[in-house]
XYZ file of C-alpha atoms in Angstrom:
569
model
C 41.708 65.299 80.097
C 40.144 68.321 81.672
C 41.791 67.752 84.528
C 44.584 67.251 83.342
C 44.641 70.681 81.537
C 43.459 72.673 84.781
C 46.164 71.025 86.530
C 48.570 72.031 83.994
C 47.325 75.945 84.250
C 47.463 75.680 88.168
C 50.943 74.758 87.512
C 51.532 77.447 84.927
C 50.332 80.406 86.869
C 52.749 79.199 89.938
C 55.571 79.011 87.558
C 54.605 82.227 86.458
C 54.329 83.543 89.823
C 57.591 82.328 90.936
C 59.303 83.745 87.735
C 58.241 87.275 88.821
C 59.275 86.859 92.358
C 62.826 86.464 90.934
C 62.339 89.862 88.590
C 61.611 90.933 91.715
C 64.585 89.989 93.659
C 67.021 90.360 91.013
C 66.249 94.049 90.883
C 66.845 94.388 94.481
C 70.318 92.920 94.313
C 70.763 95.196 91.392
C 69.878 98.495 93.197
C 71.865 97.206 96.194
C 74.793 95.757 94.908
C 75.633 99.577 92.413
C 75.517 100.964 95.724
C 77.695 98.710 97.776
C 79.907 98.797 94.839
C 79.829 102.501 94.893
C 81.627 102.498 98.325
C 85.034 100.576 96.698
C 84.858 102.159 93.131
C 83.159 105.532 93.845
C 80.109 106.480 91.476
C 81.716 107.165 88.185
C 79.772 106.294 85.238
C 82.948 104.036 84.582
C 82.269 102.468 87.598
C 78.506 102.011 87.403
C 79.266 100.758 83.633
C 81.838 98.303 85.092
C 79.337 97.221 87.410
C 76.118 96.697 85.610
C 78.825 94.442 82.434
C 79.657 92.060 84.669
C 75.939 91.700 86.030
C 74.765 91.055 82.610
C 77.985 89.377 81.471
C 76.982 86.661 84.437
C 73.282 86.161 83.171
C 74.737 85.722 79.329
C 77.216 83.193 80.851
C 74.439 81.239 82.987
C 71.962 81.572 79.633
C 75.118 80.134 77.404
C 75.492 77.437 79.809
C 71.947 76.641 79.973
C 72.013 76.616 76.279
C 74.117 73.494 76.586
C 72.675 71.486 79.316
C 69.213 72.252 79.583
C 67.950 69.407 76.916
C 69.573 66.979 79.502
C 67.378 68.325 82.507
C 64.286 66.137 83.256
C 63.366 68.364 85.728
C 63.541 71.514 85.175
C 61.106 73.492 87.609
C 62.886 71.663 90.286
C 66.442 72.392 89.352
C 65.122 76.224 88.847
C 63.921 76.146 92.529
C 67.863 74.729 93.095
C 68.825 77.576 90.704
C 67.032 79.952 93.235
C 68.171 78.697 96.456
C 71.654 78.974 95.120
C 71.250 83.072 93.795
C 70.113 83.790 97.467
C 73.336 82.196 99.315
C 76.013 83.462 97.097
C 73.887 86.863 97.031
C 74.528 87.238 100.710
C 78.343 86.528 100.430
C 78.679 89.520 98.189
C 79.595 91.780 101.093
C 82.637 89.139 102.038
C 83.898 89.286 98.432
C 83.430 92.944 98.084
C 85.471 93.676 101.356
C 88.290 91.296 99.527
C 87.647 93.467 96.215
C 88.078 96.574 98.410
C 91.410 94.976 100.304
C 92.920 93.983 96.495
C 91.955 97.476 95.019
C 93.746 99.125 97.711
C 96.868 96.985 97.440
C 96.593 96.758 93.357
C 95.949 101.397 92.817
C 96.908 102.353 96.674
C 99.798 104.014 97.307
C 100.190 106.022 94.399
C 102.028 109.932 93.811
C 98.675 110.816 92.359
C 95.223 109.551 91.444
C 94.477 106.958 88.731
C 93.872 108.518 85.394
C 90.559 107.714 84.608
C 90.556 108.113 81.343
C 92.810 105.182 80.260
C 91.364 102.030 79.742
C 93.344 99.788 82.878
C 90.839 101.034 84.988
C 88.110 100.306 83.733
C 89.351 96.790 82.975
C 90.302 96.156 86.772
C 86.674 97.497 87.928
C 84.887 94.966 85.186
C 87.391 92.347 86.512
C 86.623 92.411 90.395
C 82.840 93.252 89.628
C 82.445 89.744 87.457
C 84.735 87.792 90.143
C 82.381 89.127 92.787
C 79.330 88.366 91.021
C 80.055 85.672 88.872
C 78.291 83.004 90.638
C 74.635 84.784 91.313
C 74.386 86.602 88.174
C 75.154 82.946 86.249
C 72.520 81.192 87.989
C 70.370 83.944 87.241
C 70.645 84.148 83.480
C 69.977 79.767 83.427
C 66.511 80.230 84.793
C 64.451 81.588 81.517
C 65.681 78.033 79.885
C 65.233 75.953 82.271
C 61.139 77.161 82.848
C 61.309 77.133 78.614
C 61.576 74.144 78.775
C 58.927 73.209 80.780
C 55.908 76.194 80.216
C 56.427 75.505 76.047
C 54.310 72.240 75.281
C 53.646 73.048 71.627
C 55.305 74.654 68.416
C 52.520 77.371 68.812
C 53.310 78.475 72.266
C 56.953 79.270 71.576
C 56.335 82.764 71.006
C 53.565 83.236 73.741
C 54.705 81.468 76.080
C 58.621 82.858 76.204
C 56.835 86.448 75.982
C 54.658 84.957 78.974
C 57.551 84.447 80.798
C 59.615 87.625 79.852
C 57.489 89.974 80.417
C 56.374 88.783 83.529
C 59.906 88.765 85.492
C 60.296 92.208 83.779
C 56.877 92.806 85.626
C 58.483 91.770 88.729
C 62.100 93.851 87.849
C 59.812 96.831 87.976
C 58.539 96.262 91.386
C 62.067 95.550 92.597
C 63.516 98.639 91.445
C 60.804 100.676 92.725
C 60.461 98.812 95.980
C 64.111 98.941 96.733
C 64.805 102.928 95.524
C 62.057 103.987 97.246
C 61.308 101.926 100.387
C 63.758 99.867 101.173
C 67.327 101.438 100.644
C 66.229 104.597 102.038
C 64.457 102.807 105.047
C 66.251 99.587 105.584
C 70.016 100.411 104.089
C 71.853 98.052 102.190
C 72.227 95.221 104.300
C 68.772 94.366 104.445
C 67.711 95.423 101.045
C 69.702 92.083 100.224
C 68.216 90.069 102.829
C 65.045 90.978 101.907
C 65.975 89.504 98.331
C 67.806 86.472 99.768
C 64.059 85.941 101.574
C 62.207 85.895 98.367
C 65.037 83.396 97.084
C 64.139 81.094 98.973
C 60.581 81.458 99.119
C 60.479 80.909 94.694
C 63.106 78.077 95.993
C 60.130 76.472 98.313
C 57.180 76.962 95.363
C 59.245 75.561 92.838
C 60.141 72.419 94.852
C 56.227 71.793 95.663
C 55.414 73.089 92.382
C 58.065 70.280 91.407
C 55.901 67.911 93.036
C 52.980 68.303 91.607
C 54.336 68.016 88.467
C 55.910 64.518 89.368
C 52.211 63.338 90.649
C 50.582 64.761 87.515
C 53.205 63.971 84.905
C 51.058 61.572 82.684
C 48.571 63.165 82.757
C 50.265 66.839 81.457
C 52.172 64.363 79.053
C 49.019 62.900 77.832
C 47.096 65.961 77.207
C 50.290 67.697 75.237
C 50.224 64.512 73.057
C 49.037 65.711 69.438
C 50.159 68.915 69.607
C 52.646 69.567 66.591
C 53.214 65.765 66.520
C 52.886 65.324 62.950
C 56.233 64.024 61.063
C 58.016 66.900 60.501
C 55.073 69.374 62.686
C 57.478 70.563 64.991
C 60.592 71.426 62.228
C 58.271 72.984 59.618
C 56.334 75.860 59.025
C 55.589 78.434 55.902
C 58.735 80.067 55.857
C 60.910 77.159 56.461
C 59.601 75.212 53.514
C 61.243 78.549 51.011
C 64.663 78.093 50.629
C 65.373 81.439 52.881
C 64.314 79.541 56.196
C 67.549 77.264 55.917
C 69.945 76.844 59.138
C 72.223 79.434 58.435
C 69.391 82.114 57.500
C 67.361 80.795 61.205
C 70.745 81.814 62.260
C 70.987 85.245 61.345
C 68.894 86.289 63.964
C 71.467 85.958 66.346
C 74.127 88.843 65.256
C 70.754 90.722 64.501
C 69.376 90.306 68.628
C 73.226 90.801 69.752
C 73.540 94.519 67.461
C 69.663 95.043 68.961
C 70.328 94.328 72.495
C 73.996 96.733 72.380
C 71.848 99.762 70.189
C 68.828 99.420 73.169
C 71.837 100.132 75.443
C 72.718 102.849 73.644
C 69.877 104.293 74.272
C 69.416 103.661 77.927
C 72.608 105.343 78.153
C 71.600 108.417 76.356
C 68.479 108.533 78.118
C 69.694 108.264 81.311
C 72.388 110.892 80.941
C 69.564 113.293 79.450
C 67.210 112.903 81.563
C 69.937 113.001 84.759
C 69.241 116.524 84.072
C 65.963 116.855 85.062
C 65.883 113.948 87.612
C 69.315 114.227 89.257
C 70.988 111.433 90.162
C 69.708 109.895 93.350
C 68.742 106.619 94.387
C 65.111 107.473 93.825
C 65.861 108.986 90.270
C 67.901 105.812 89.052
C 64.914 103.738 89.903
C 62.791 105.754 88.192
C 64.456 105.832 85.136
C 64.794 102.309 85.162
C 61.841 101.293 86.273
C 60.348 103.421 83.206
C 62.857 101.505 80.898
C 61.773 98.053 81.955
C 57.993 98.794 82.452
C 58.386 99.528 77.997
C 59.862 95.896 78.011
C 57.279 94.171 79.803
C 54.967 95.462 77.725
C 56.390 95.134 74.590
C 57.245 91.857 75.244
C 53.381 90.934 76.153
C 51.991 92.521 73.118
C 54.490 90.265 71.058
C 53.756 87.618 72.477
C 50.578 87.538 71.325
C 51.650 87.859 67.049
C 54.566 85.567 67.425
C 52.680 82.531 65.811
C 54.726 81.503 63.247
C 58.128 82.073 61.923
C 56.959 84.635 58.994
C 55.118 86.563 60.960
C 57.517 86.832 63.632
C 60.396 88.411 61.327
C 57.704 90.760 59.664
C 57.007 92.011 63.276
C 60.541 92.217 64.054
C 61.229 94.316 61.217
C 58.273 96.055 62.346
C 59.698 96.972 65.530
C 63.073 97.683 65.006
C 61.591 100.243 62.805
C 58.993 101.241 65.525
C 62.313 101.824 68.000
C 63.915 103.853 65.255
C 60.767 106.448 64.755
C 59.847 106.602 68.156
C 63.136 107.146 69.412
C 63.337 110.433 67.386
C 60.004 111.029 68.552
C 61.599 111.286 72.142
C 64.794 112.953 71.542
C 62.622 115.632 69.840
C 59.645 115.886 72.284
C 61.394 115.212 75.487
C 62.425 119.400 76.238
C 58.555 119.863 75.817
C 57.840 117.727 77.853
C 60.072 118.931 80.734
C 57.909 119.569 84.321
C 57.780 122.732 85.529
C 58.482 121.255 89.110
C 60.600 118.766 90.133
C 58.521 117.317 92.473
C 59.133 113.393 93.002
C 55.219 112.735 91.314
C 55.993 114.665 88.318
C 59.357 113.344 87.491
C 57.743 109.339 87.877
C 55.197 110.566 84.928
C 57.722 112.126 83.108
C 60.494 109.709 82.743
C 57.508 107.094 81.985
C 56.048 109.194 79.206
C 59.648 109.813 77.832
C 60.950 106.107 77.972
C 57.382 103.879 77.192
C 56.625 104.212 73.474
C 60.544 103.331 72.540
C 60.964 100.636 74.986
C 57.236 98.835 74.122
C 58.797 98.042 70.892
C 62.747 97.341 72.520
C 60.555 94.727 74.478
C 59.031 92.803 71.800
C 62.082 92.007 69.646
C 63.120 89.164 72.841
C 60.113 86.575 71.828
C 59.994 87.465 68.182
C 63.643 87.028 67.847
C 63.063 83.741 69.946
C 60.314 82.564 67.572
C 62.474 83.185 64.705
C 65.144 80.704 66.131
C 63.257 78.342 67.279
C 62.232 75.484 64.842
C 59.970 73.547 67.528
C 58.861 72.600 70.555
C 61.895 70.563 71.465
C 64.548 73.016 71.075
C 62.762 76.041 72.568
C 64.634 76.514 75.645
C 67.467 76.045 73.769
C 66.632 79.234 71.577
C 65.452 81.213 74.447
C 68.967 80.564 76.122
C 71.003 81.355 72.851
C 68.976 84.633 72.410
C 69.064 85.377 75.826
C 73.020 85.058 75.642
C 73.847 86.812 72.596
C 71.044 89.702 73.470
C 72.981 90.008 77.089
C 76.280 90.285 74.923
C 75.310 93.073 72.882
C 73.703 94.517 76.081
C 77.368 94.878 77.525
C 78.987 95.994 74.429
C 76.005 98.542 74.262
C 76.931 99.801 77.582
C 80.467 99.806 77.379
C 80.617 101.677 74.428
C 78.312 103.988 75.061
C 79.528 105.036 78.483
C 83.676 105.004 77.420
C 83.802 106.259 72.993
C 80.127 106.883 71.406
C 78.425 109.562 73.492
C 81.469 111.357 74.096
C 82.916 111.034 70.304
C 79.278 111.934 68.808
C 77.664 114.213 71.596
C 73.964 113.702 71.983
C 72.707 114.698 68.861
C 75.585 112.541 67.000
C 74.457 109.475 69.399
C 71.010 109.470 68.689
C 71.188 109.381 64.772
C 73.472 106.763 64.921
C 71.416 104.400 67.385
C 68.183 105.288 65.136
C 70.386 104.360 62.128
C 71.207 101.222 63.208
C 67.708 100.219 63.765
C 67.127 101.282 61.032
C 69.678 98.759 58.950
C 68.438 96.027 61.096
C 65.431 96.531 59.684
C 66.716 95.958 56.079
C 69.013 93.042 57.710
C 65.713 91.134 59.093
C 63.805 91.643 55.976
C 66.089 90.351 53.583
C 64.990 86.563 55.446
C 62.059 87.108 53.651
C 62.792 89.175 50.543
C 62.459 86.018 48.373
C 58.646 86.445 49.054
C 58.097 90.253 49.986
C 61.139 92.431 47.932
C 58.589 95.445 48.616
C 59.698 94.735 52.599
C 63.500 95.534 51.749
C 62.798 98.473 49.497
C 60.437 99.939 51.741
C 63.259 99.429 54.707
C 66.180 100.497 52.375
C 63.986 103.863 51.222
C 63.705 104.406 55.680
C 67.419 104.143 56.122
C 68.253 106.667 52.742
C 65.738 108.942 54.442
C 66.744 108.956 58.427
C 70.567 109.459 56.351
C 69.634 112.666 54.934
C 67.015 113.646 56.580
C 66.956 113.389 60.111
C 69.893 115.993 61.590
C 69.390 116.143 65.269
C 70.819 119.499 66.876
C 71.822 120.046 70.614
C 69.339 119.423 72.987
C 69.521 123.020 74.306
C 66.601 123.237 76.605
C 68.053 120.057 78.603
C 70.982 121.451 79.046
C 69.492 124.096 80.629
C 67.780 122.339 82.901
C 68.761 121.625 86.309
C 66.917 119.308 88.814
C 68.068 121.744 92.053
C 68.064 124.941 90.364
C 66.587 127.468 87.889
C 66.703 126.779 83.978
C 69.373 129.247 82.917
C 68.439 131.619 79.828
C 71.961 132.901 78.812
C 74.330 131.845 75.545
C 75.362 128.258 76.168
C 79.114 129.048 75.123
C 80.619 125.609 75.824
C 79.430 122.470 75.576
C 81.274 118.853 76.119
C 80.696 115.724 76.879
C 82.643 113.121 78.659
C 83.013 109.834 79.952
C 81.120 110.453 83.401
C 79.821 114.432 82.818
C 78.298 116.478 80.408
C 80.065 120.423 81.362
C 78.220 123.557 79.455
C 79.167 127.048 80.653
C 76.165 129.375 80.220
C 77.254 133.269 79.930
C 74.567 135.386 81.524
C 74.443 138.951 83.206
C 78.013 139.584 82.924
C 78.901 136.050 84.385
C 80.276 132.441 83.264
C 78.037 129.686 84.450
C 79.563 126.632 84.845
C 77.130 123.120 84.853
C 77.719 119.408 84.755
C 75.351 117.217 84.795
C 72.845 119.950 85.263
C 74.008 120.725 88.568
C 75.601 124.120 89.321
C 79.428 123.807 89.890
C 80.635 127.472 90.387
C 80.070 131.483 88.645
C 83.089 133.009 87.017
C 82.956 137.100 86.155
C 83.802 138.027 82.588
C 87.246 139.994 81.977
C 86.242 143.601 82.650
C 83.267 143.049 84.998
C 82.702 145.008 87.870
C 84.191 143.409 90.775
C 82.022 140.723 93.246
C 81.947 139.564 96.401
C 82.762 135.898 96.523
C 82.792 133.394 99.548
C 84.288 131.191 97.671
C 87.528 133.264 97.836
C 87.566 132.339 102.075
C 87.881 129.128 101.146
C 91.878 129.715 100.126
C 92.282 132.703 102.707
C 91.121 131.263 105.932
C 93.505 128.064 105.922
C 96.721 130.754 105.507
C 95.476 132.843 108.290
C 94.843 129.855 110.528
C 98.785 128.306 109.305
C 100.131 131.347 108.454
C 103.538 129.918 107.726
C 102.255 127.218 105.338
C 103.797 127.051 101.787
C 102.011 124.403 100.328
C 98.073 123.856 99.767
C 95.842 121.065 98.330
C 92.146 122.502 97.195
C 89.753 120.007 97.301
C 87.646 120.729 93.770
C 88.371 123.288 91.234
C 85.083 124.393 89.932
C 84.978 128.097 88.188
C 88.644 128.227 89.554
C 87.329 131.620 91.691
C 88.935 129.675 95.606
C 92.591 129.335 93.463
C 92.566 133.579 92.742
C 92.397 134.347 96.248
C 95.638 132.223 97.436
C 97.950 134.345 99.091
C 101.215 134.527 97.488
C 102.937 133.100 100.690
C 101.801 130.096 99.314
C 104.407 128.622 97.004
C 102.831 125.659 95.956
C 98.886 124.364 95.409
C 97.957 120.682 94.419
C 94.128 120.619 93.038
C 92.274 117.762 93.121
């Protein structure tokens, strides 16, 4: 018997181990494949939103599929190593399918009298189209691995929530090291290319463990079975526990859980959205700055998810400790929006901006993280069907994930602004919080009050204003100190123009686009005015012009009127 169990936590930690090898490599395709994408789309945030839908709307596919077949898998470290092997060859035919993306985009929006308008909706559609055709097959057979190793780490009713947290928050472990590996070593060092290679590699390497790891499991399998034997075998151990004796634990209340991860998963979008476009101000948006952001997202996760983990015994607890967190996210995610221009560096070295964008994202993303196994525990009635509930929450999490996203990037930041966007996310953690404690209001009404009385008081309470001092902040150049006197924001870009000193100062993104002079203001020297007058004295019989950006509009005063017509792009 005691062999038996230190041959079955040998076997655990390797599963473990190869689990965050994939985090690992997943993130790598991730960093690589925005930017290879970047080259056909361009780096819109419709684009980048196009992109990163159909990479989660591949893993919810692979976790629905999973859903359906994993209970007829007798096998399943092995087929995970097949799993693997598979993700690394169709990873390294992405470039093939992107050049036919990039040959179909030209022939589908070339040739046109002007530019796509990017603000209709086709667009978009026909990005999240050839992005999920391109990455259909990887992404799928990512998303069916957190089943399949469900099904085989989970022994016992009482691991369900450990051991899915285990898993979780270890490949988010291993997400972290790929993004920060990839933005800051290997993309900048390697390229592309090889930043996919490199992933394809570690493919196959989790491919080769799992298959041995496979094998020891084959030459140990009575044993492992022998020593799980008595665990939650009772009659009716495995289907019952306190809360599903009350007459609130029925099927269709288990069931709730599922629109309640979905809404979860598209509000923690919301917010990675809203972060990211904040804190774009301060970081900029390289390579470097992207992984930094969302390596400071995931690192939350991971540890969220461990910490769960460890509380997710039982049913009851698990949906008092959802509640819990959902209203955890809600307070801490004020705590942020309110905090983060105080917490602004004063330089924007690379060092600083890690510890900032960590400080800013942890305490809201700890509790994002745990709501995965708790929601998981909730769902899952025993042993038996525990990969199947990992799978489904998987799925419908990824779902909401995309919706999140979507919506985010195309109608809710730029319909509500910042300050409108974060009382709404908060608010809606803050009704899932009444929505998960009404499966347990039949033994705790004080839980529901207590959660209705939050909501009622984030409503009137809680009135966000403009995050001024952010929007004042630039990660190339000075804060500016003038009358913010315009301030939008769009689809891709957030525009302010700052009046200062007699001048118009025009910013998106936090990056310094031009200076217009007031009406009235002495007159300046510009050299952006050259830009229209040198062309007409080098073609001096030219009657037509294209300009090339329009910024404060200063290059377009200076045409000479010989010019009869000016296209701006």
């Amino acid at each position: 018997m005691n062999y038996a169990n230190k041959n079955s936590a040998v076997i655990l930690a390797g599963v473990v181990a190869c689990f965050m090898l994939s985090g690992f490599a997943a993130l790598l395709y991730q960093m690589a494949w925005m930017r290879q994408f970047s080259l056909v789309f361009g780096t819109s945030e419709l684009a980048i939103a196009a992109v990163l839908s159909a990479y989660m709307g591949g893993l919810s596919l692979g976790a629905t599929l999973a859903a359906k077949f994993v209970h007829r898998i007798t096998r399943p470290v092995l087929f995970y190593g097949l799993l693997e092997g598979g993700i690394a060859l169709s990873a390294l035919a992405v470039p093939l399918l992107l050049k036919l993306a990039s040959i179909l985009y030209i022939g589908v929006l070339g040739g046109q009298p002007e530019p796509v308008d990017a603000s209709g909706f086709s667009q978009s559609l026909f990005y999240l189209a050839i992005a999920f055709f391109v990455l259909a097959i990887p992404t799928t057979f990512m998303g069916a691995t957190l089943p399949l190793l469900t099904k085989y780490v989970v022994q016992s009713k009482d691991q369900i929530g450990s051991r899915v947290g285990l898993l979780y928050a270890t490949n988010t472990l291993g997400a972290i090291g790929g993004t920060l590996f990839a933005g800051f070593v290997l993309l900048p060092i390697m390229g592309l290319q090889e930043t996919v290679w490199v992933g394809a590699f570690i493919n196959f390497l989790v491919f080769v463990l799992a298959a041995l790891i496979a094998r020891k499991i084959g030459n140990h399998a009575e044993l492992v079975q022998e020593s799980s034997e008595g665990e939650g075998s009772e009659p009716g151990g495995e289907v019952q526990d306190e809360l599903s004796r009350s007459e609130s634990s029925g099927p269709i209340s288990r069931l709730l859980i599922l629109p309640l991860i979905l809404i979860s998963g598209a509000n923690s979008f919301v917010y990675e959205v809203l972060w990211t476009r904040l804190l774009g101000h301060v970081l900029g948006g390289s390579i470097t700055a992207f992984a930094t952001m969302l390596a400071g997202f995931l690192g939350g996760i991971a540890i969220g998810s461990a910490i769960a983990s460890r509380f997710a015994k039982t049913r009851t607890k698990a949906i008092y400790y959802f509640v819990g967190a959902q209203c955890g996210i809600a307070l801490t995610s004020i705590l942020v929006y309110q905090l983060l221009p105080l917490a602004i560096p004063e330089s924007t070295g690379l060092g600083g901006n890690v510890i900032f964008a960590i400080m800013v994202l942890l305490p809201a993303t700890i509790f994002i993280g745990a709501t995965f196994p708790l929601a998981v525990r909730i769902l899952a009635v025993g042993k038996a069907d525990a990969a199947a509930a990992s799978a489904k929450i998987y799925s419908w999490n990824t779902v909401g994930a995309i919706a999140g996203a979507t919506l985010a990037v195309l109608l809710l930041i730029p319909l509500l602004k910042y300050e409108g966007s974060i009382k709404f996310a908060v608010l809606i953690n803050a009704c899932l919080a009444v929505a998960a404690a009404v499966l347990v209001w039949r033994r705790d009404k004080k839980v529901v009050a207590g959660t209705l009385l939050f909501v009622f008081a984030i409503l009137i309470f809680y009135q966000p204003k403009m995050p001024e001092e952010i929007l004042r902040t630039s990660s190339i150049s000075t804060q500016a100190d003038g009358e913010i006197i315009f301030y939008e924001v769009g689809r891709s870009a957030t525009v302010v123009v700052i009046e200062e000193n007699g001048l118009f100062y025009l910013r998106t993104n936090g990056l310094p686009e031009a200076a217009a002079s007031i009406v009235g203001s002495p007159p300046g020297r510009s050299s952006q005015q050259l830009l229209s007058v040198l062309p007409v004295l080098a073609r001096p019989n030219a009657e037509s012009m294209l300009v090339v950006g329009f910024g404060g509009g200063i290059a377009l005063e200076a045409v000479p009127a010989s010019v009869k017509s000016i296209d701006v792009i």
